Coordinates of C-alpha atoms in Angstrom, one line a residue:
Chain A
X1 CA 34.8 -5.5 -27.9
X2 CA 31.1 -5.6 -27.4
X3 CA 29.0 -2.7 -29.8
X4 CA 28.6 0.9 -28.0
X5 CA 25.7 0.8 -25.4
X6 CA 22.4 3.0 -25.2
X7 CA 21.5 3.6 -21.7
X8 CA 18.0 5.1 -21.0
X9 CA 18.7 6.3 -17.8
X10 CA 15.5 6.7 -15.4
X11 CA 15.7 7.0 -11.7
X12 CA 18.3 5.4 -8.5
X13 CA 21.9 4.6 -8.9
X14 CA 21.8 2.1 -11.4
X15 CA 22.2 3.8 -14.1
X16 CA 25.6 5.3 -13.3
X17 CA 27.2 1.8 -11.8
X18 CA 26.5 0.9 -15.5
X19 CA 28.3 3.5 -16.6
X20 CA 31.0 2.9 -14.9
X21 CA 31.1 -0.9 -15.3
X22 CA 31.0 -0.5 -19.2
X23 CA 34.0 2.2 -19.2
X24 CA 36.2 -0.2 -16.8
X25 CA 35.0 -2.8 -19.6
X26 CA 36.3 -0.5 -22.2
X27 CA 32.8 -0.7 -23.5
X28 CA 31.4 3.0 -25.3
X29 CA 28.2 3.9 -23.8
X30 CA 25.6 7.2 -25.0
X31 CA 23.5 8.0 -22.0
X32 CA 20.0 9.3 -22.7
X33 CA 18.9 11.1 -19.6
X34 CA 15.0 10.9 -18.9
X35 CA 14.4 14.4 -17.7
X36 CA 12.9 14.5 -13.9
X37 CA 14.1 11.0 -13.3
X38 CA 17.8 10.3 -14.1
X39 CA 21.0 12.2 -12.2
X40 CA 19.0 12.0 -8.6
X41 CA 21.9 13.3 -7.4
X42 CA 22.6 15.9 -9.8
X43 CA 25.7 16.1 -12.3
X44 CA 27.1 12.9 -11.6
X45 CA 25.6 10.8 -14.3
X46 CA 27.1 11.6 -18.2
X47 CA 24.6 12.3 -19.6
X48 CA 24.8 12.2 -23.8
X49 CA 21.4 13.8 -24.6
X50 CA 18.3 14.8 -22.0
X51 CA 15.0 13.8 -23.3
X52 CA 11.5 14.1 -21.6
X53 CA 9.5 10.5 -21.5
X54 CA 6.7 11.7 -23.5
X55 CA 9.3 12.7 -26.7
X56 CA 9.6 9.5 -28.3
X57 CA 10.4 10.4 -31.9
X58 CA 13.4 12.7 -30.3
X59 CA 14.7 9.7 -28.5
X60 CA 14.7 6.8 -31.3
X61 CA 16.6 9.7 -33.4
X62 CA 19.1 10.7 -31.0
X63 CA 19.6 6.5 -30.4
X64 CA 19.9 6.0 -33.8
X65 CA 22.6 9.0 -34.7
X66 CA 24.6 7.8 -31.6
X67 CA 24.8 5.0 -33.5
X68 CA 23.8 2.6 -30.9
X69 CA 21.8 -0.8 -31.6
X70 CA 21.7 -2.7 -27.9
X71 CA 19.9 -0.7 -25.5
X72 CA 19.3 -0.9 -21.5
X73 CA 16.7 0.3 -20.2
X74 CA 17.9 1.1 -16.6
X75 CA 16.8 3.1 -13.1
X76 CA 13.2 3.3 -12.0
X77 CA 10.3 5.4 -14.1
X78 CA 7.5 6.1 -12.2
X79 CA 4.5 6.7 -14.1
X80 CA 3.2 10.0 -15.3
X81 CA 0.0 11.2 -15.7
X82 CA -0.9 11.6 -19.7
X83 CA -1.4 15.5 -18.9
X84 CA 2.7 15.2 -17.8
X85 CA 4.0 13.4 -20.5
X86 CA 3.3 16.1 -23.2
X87 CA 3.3 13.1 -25.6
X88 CA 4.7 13.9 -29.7
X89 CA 2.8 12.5 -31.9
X90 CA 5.2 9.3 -32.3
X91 CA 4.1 8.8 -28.1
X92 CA 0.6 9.6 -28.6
X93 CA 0.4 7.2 -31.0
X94 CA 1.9 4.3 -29.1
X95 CA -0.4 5.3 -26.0
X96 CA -3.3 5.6 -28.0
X97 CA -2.3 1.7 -29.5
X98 CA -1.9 0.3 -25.9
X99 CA -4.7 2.3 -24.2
X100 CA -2.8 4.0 -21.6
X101 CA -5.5 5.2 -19.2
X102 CA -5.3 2.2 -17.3
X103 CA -1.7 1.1 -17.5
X104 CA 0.8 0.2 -14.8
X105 CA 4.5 0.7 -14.8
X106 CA 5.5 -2.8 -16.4
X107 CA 2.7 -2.0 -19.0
X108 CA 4.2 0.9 -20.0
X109 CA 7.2 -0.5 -20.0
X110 CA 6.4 -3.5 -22.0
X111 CA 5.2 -0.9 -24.7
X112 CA 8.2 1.0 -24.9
X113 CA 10.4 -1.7 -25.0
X114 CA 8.2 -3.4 -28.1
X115 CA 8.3 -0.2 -29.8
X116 CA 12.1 0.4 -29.7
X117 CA 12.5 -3.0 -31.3
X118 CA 10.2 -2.8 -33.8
X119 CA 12.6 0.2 -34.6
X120 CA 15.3 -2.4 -34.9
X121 CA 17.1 -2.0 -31.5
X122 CA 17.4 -4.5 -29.3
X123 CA 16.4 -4.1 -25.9
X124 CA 19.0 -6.1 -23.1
X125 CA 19.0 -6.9 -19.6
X126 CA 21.3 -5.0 -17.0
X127 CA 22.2 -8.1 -15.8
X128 CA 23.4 -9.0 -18.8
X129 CA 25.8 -6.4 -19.1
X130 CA 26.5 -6.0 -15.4
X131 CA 27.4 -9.5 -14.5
X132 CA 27.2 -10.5 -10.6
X133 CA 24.5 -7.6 -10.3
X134 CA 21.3 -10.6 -9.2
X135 CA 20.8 -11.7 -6.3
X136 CA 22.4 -14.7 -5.2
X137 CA 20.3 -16.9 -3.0
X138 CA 20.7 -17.3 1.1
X139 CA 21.9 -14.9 3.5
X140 CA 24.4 -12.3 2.5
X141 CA 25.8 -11.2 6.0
X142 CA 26.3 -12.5 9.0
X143 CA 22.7 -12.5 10.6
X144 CA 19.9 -14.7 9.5
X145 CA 16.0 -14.9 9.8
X146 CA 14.5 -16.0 13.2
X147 CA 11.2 -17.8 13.0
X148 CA 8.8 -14.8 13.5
X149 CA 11.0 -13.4 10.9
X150 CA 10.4 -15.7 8.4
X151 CA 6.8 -15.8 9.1
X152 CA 6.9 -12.0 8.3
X153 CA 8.7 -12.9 5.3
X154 CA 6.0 -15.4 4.1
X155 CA 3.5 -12.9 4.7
X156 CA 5.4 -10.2 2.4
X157 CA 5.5 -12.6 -0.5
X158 CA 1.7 -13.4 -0.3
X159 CA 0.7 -9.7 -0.1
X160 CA 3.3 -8.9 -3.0
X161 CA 2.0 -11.8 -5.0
X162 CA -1.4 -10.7 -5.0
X163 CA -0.6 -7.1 -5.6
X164 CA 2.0 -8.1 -8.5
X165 CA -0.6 -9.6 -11.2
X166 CA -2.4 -5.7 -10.8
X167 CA 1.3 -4.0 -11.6
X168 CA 1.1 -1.9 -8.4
X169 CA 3.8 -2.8 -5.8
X170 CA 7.0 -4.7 -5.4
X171 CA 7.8 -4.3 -1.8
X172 CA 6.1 -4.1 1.5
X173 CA 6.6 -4.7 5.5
X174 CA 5.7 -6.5 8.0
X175 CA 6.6 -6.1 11.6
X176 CA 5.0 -9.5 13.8
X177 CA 2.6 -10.6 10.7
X178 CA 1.2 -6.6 10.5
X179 CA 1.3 -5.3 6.8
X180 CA 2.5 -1.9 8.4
X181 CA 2.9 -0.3 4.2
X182 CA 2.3 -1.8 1.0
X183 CA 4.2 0.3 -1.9
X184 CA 2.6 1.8 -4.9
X185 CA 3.8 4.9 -6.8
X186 CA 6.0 6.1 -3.8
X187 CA 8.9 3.9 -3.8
X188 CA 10.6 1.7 -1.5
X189 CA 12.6 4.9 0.2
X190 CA 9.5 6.4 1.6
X191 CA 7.5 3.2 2.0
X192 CA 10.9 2.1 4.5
X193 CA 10.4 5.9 6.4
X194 CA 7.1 6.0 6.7
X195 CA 7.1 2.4 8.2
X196 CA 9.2 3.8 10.8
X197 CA 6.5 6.0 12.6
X198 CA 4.1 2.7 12.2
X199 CA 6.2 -0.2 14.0
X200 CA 5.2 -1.5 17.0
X201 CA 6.8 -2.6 20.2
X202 CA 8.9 -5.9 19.8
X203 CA 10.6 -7.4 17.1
X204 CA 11.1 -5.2 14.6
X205 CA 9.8 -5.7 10.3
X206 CA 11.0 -7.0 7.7
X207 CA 10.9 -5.6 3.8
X208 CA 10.3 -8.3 1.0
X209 CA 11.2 -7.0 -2.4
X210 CA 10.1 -9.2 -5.0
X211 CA 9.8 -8.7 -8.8
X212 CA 6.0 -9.2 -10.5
X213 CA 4.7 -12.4 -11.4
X214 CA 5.6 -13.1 -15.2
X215 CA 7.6 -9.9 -15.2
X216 CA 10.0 -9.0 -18.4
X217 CA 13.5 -9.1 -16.6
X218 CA 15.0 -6.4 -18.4
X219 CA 13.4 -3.8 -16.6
X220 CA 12.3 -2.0 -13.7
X221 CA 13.8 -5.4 -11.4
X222 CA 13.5 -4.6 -7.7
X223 CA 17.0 -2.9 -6.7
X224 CA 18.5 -2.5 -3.5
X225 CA 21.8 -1.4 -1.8
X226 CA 24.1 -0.2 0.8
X227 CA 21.3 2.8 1.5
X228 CA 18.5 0.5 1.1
X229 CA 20.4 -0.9 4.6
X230 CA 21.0 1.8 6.4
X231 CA 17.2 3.1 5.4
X232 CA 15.7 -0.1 7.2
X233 CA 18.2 0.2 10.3
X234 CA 16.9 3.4 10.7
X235 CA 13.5 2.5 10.4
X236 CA 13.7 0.1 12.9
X237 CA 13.5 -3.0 10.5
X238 CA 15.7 -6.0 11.5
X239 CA 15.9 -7.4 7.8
X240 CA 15.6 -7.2 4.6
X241 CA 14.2 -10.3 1.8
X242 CA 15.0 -9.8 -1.7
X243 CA 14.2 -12.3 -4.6
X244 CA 17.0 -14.1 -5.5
X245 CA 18.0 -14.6 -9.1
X246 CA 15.1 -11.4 -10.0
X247 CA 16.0 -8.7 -8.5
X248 CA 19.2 -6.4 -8.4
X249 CA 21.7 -6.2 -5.6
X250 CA 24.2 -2.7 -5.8
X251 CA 27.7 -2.4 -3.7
X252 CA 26.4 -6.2 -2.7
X253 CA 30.0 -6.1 -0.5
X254 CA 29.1 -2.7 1.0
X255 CA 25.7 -3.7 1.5
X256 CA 26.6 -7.0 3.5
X257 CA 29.1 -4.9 5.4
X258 CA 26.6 -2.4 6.3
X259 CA 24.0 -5.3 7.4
X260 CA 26.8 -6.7 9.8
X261 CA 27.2 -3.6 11.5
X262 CA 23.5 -3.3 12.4
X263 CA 22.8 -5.9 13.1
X264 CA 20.3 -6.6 10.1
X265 CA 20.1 -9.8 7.9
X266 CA 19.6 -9.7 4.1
X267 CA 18.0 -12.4 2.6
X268 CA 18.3 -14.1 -0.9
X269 CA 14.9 -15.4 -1.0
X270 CA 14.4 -18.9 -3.5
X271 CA 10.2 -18.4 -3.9
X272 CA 8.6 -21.2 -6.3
X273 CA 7.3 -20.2 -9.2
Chain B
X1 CA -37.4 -0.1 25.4
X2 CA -34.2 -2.2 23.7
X3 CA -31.8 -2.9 26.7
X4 CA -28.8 -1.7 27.8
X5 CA -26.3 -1.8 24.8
X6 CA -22.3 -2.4 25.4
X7 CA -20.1 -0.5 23.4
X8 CA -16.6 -1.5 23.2
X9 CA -15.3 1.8 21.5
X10 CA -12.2 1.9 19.5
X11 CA -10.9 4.9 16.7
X12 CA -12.9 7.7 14.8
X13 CA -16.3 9.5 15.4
X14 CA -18.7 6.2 15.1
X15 CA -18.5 5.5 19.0
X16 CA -19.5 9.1 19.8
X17 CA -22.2 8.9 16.9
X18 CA -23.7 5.4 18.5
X19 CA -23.6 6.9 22.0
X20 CA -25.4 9.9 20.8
X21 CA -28.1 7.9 18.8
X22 CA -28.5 5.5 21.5
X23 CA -29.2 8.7 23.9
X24 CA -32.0 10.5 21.5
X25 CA -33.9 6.9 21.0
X26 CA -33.5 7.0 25.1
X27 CA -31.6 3.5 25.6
X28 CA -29.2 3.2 27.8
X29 CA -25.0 2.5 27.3
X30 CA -22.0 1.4 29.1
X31 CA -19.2 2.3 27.0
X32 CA -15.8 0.6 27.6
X33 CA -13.0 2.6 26.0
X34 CA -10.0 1.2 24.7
X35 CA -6.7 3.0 25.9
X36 CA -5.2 4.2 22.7
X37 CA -7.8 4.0 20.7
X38 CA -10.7 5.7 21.8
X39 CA -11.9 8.7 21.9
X40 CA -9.2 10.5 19.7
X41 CA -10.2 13.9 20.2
X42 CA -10.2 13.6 24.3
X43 CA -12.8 14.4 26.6
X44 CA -15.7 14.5 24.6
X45 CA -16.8 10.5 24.1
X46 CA -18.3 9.3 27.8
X47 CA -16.4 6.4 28.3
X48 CA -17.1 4.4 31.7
X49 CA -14.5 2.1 32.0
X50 CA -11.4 2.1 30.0
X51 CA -9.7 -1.2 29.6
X52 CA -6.3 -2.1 27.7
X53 CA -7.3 -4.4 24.3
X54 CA -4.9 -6.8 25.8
X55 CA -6.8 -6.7 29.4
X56 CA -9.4 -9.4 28.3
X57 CA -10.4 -10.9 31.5
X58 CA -10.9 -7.2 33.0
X59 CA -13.1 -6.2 29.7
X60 CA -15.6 -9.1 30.3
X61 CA -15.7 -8.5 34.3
X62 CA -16.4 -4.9 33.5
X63 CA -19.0 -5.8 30.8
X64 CA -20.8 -8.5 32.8
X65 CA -21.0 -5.9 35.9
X66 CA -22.9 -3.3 33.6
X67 CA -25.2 -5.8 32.9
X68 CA -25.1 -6.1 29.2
X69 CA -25.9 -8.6 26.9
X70 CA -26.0 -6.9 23.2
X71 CA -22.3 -5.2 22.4
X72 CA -21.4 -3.3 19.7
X73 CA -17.5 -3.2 18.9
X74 CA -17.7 0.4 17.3
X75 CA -14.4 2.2 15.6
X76 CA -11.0 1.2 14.2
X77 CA -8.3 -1.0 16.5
X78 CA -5.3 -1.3 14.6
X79 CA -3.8 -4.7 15.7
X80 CA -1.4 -3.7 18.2
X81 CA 2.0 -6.0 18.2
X82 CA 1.9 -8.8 20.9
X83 CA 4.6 -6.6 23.0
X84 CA 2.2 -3.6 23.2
X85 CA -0.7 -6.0 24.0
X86 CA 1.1 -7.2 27.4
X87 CA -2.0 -9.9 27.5
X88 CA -3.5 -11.0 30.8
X89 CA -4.1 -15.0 30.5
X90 CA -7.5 -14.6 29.2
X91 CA -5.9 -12.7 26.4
X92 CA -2.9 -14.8 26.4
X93 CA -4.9 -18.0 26.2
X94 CA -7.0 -16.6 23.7
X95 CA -4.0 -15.7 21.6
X96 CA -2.0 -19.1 21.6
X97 CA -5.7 -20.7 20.3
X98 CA -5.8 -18.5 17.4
X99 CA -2.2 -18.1 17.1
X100 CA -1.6 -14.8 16.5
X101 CA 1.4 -14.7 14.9
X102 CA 0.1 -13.8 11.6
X103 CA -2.9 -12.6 11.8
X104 CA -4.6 -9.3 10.4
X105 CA -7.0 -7.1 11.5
X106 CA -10.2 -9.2 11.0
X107 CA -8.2 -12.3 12.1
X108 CA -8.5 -10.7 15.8
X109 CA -11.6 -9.4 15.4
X110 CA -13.2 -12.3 14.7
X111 CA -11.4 -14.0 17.5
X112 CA -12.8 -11.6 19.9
X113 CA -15.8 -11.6 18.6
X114 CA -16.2 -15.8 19.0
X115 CA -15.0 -15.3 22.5
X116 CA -17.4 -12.2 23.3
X117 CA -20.1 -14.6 22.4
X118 CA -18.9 -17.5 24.2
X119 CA -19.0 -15.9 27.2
X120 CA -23.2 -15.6 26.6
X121 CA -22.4 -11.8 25.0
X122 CA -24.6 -11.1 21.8
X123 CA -21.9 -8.8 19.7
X124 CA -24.7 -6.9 17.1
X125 CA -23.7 -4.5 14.5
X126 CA -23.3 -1.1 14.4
X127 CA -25.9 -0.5 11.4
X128 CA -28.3 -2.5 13.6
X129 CA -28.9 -0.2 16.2
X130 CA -27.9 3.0 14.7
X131 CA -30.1 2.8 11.3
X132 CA -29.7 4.9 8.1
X133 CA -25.8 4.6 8.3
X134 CA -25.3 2.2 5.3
X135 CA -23.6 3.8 2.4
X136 CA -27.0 3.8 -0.1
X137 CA -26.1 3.2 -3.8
X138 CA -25.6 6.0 -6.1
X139 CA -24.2 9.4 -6.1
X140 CA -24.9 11.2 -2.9
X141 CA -24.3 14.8 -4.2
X142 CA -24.2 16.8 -7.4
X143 CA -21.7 15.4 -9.0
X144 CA -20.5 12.1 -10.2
X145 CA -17.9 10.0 -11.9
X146 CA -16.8 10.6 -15.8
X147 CA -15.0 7.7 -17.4
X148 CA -11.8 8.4 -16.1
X149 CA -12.9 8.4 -12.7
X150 CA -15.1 4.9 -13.6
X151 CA -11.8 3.5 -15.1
X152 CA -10.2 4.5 -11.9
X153 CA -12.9 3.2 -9.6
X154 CA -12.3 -0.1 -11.7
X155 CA -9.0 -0.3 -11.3
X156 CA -9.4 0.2 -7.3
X157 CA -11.4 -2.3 -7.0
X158 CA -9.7 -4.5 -8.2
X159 CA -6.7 -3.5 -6.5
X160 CA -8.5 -3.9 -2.9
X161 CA -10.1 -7.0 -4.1
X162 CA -6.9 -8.6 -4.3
X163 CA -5.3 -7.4 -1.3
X164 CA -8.9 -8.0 0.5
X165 CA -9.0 -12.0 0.8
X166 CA -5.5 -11.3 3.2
X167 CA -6.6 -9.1 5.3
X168 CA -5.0 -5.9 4.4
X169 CA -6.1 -2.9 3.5
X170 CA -9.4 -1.5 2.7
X171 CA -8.5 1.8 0.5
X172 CA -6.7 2.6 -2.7
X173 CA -6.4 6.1 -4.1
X174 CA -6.2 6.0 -8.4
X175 CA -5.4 8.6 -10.1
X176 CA -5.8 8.2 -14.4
X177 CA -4.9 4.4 -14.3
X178 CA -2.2 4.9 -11.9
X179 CA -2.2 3.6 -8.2
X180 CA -1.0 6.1 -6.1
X181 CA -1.5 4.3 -2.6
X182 CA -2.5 1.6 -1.0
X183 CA -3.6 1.5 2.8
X184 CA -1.9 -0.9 5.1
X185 CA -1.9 -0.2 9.1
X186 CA -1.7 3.6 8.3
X187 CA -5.2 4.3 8.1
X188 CA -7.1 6.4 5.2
X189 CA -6.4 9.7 6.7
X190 CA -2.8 9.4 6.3
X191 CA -3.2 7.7 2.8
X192 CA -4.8 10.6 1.5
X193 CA -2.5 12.7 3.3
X194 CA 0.4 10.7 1.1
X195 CA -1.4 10.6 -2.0
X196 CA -1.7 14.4 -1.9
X197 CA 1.7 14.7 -2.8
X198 CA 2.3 12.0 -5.2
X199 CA -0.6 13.2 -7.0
X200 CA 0.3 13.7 -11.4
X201 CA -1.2 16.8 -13.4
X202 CA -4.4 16.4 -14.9
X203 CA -7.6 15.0 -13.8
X204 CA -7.3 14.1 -9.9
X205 CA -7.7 10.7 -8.3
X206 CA -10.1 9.0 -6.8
X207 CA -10.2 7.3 -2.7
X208 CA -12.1 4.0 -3.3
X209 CA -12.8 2.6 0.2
X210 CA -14.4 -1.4 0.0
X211 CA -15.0 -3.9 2.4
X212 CA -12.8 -7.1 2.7
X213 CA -14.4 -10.1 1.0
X214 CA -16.7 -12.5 3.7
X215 CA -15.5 -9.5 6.1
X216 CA -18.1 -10.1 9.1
X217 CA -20.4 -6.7 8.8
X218 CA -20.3 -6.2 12.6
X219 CA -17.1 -4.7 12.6
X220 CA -14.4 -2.7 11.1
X221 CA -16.6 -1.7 8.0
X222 CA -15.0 1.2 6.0
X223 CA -16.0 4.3 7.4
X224 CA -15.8 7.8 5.7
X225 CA -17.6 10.9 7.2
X226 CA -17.0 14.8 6.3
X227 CA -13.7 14.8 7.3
X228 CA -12.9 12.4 5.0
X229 CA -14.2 14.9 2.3
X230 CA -12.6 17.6 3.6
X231 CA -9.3 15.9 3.0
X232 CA -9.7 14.2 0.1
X233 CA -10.7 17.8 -1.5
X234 CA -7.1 19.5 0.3
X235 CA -5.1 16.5 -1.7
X236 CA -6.6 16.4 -4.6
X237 CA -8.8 14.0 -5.4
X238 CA -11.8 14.2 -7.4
X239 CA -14.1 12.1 -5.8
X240 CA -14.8 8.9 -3.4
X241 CA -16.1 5.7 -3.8
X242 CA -17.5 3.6 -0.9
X243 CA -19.0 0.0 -1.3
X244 CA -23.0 0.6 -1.1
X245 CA -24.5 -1.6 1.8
X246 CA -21.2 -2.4 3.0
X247 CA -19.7 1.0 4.6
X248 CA -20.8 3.4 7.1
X249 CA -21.2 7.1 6.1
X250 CA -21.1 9.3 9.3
X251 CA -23.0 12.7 9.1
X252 CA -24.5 12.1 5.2
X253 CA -26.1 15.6 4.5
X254 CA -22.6 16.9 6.1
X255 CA -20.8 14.7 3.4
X256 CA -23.5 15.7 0.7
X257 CA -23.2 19.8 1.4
X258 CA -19.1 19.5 1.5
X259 CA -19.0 17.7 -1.5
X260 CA -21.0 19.7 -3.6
X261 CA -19.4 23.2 -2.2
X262 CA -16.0 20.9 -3.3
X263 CA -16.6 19.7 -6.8
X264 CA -16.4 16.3 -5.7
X265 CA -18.4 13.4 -6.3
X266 CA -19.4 10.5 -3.6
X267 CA -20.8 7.8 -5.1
X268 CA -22.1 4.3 -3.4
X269 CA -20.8 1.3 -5.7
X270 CA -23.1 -1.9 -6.3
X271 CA -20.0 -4.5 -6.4
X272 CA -21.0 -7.9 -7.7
X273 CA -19.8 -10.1 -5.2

């Protein structure tokens, strides 16, 4: 039986299919809730302990009570401002070590995740946990890229690769080689809606997820799912690209069934290093 | 007197301004509206011919009746797709050359631009007939940048620098390190619209507006006026940037007189190319 599990639980649904895949495992978890981020939907995440981001000598003690030495670091944090993260004096110090003021996510990220094992935890992937939860290559459903598609597509990853060495977005679309929305601090969610009052006549876009160039894959991994789907078929969007092997697929059945049924394709994209 | 000057007028308030300084310096215009694009606030820009952008053949008729040589292409034209363009075959010819597949903004532009002036037109820039409206270097009002808003002008700059050489956006909104937003197709009013709610506590962000590297200077440079200040100041923000020399400010003592009764600062950046 693998060791009890420490879950720090940011944003999405992630968080809670680990749960779950760790209790049908057998596997003990303790949840740490990150106040305004985890439990989206509100109640349905167990939550062990709530912490806010900036209290990080209250969250190494509660880790190291619950006894727990693996740790995943799962679900989306967005950035705070310093003024929002009310940092303790263990937080301060950290940010005033790395120089926050100019820090994206996977900085801040990075950071944490040093710091929790210079406590002596170790830090895993989700994927590691969560087996058959990457990407696989090629397409998933039944529909595939046309050629203007994929020409969307290649223009995706080159916007996203020159975005991803700054740490600002993983995801954008393209509708007929138009960037309509690149994403930054909003998320995917309402970079897909507000995409929908942009598209033009004709073939519809096409949203590339990829993760950053060089990034640590035990965090913050591009995620989609079944309502990624029905987000983009709503938009108007005829596909979606994901990275394959970096980046997270949920419900991936669900998700493929959803695709079929409008008529979208999702896309396990191979992109050389 | 200078001759007759064409003005091929797309989004914003620069047509109107260039019609309006053109009439007080007593040379004469023919202004050719674009459906959809001009004259946004209806009624009040004197267009005399209005022409679809994909109606190329019609546009250089109409032009070469008014008898005009010089032409000014004067406001924003968001790249329609090819289904909204319906092209006549001048357009269509034009587009299989360049192959417009996956082409930005500038892309087209340039295109036209080549074409304009292979059919004998002279296309001149905005700033050259309509002098004073380069962004001058410096703050323009009372107030200027601390180091948090110089680490976040930094940090958009480099930001639009790397999206610049592909033809994307031209804005970026920073807030303390973070990026909040990055234009695409949506334009900066609807950026700052967005960023006004993904804005953090503490010290406000910043709208850093720059032109694309090698962009061609006689069209599509950033554009910011009192409007823009006016919105920046309802989302937020502390302050803007523009790229000195390289973007037009519309109405300056306007701009100057709102910012100041705002607390914001405008500042024209020296960017070492």
């Amino acid at each position: 039986m693998p060791p009890k599990l420490g879950i720090i639980a940011g944003g999405g649904d992630l968080p809670l299919r680990l749960v779950e895949a760790c209790r049908s495992a057998g596997r003990e978890v303790f949840v740490l809730g990150l106040e305004g981020h985890a439990d989206p939907e509100g109640g349905k995440l167990p939550v062990d302990r709530w912490s806010r981001l900036g209290a990080a000598g209250a969250m190494l003690d509660a880790l190291r009570e619950a006894g727990v030495r693996d740790i995943v670091l799962a679900g989306r944090v967005r950035r705070p401002s310093l003024a929002e993260l009310k940092p303790d004096w263990r937080a301060a110090r950290l940010f005033a070590r790395i120089g926050a003021r100019a820090l994206g996510d996977d900085g801040l990220l990075r950071a944490v995740t040093s710091e929790l094992e210079g406590e002596g935890f170790r830090v895993v992937a989700t994927q590691d946990v969560f087996r058959d939860l990457l990407t696989p290559a090629g397409n998933l459903g039944a529909f595939a890229p046309d050629a203007q598609a994929e020409v969307d597509i290649a223009r995706g990853v080159e916007v996203i690769r020159a975005l991803g060495h700054l740490d600002v977005g993983q995801a954008v679309i393209v509708q007929q080689g138009i960037v309509l929305g690149v994403e930054a601090i909003e998320g995917t969610d309402a970079l897909i809606d507000r995409c929908g009052s942009l598209r033009r006549e004709g073939p519809g876009g096409v949203l590339v997820k990829m993760s950053k160039p060089g990034q640590d894959t035990r965090f913050d991994l591009p995620t989609v799912g079944a309502v990624t789907v029905e987000r983009c078929a709503a938009a108007g969007l005829r596909g979606i690209a994901v990275e394959a092997g970096k980046s997270i697929m949920l419900d991936r059945e669900t998700m493929a069934g959803a695709a079929d049924a409008r008529g979208l394709f999702i896309v396990g994209l191979e992109v050389p290093q």
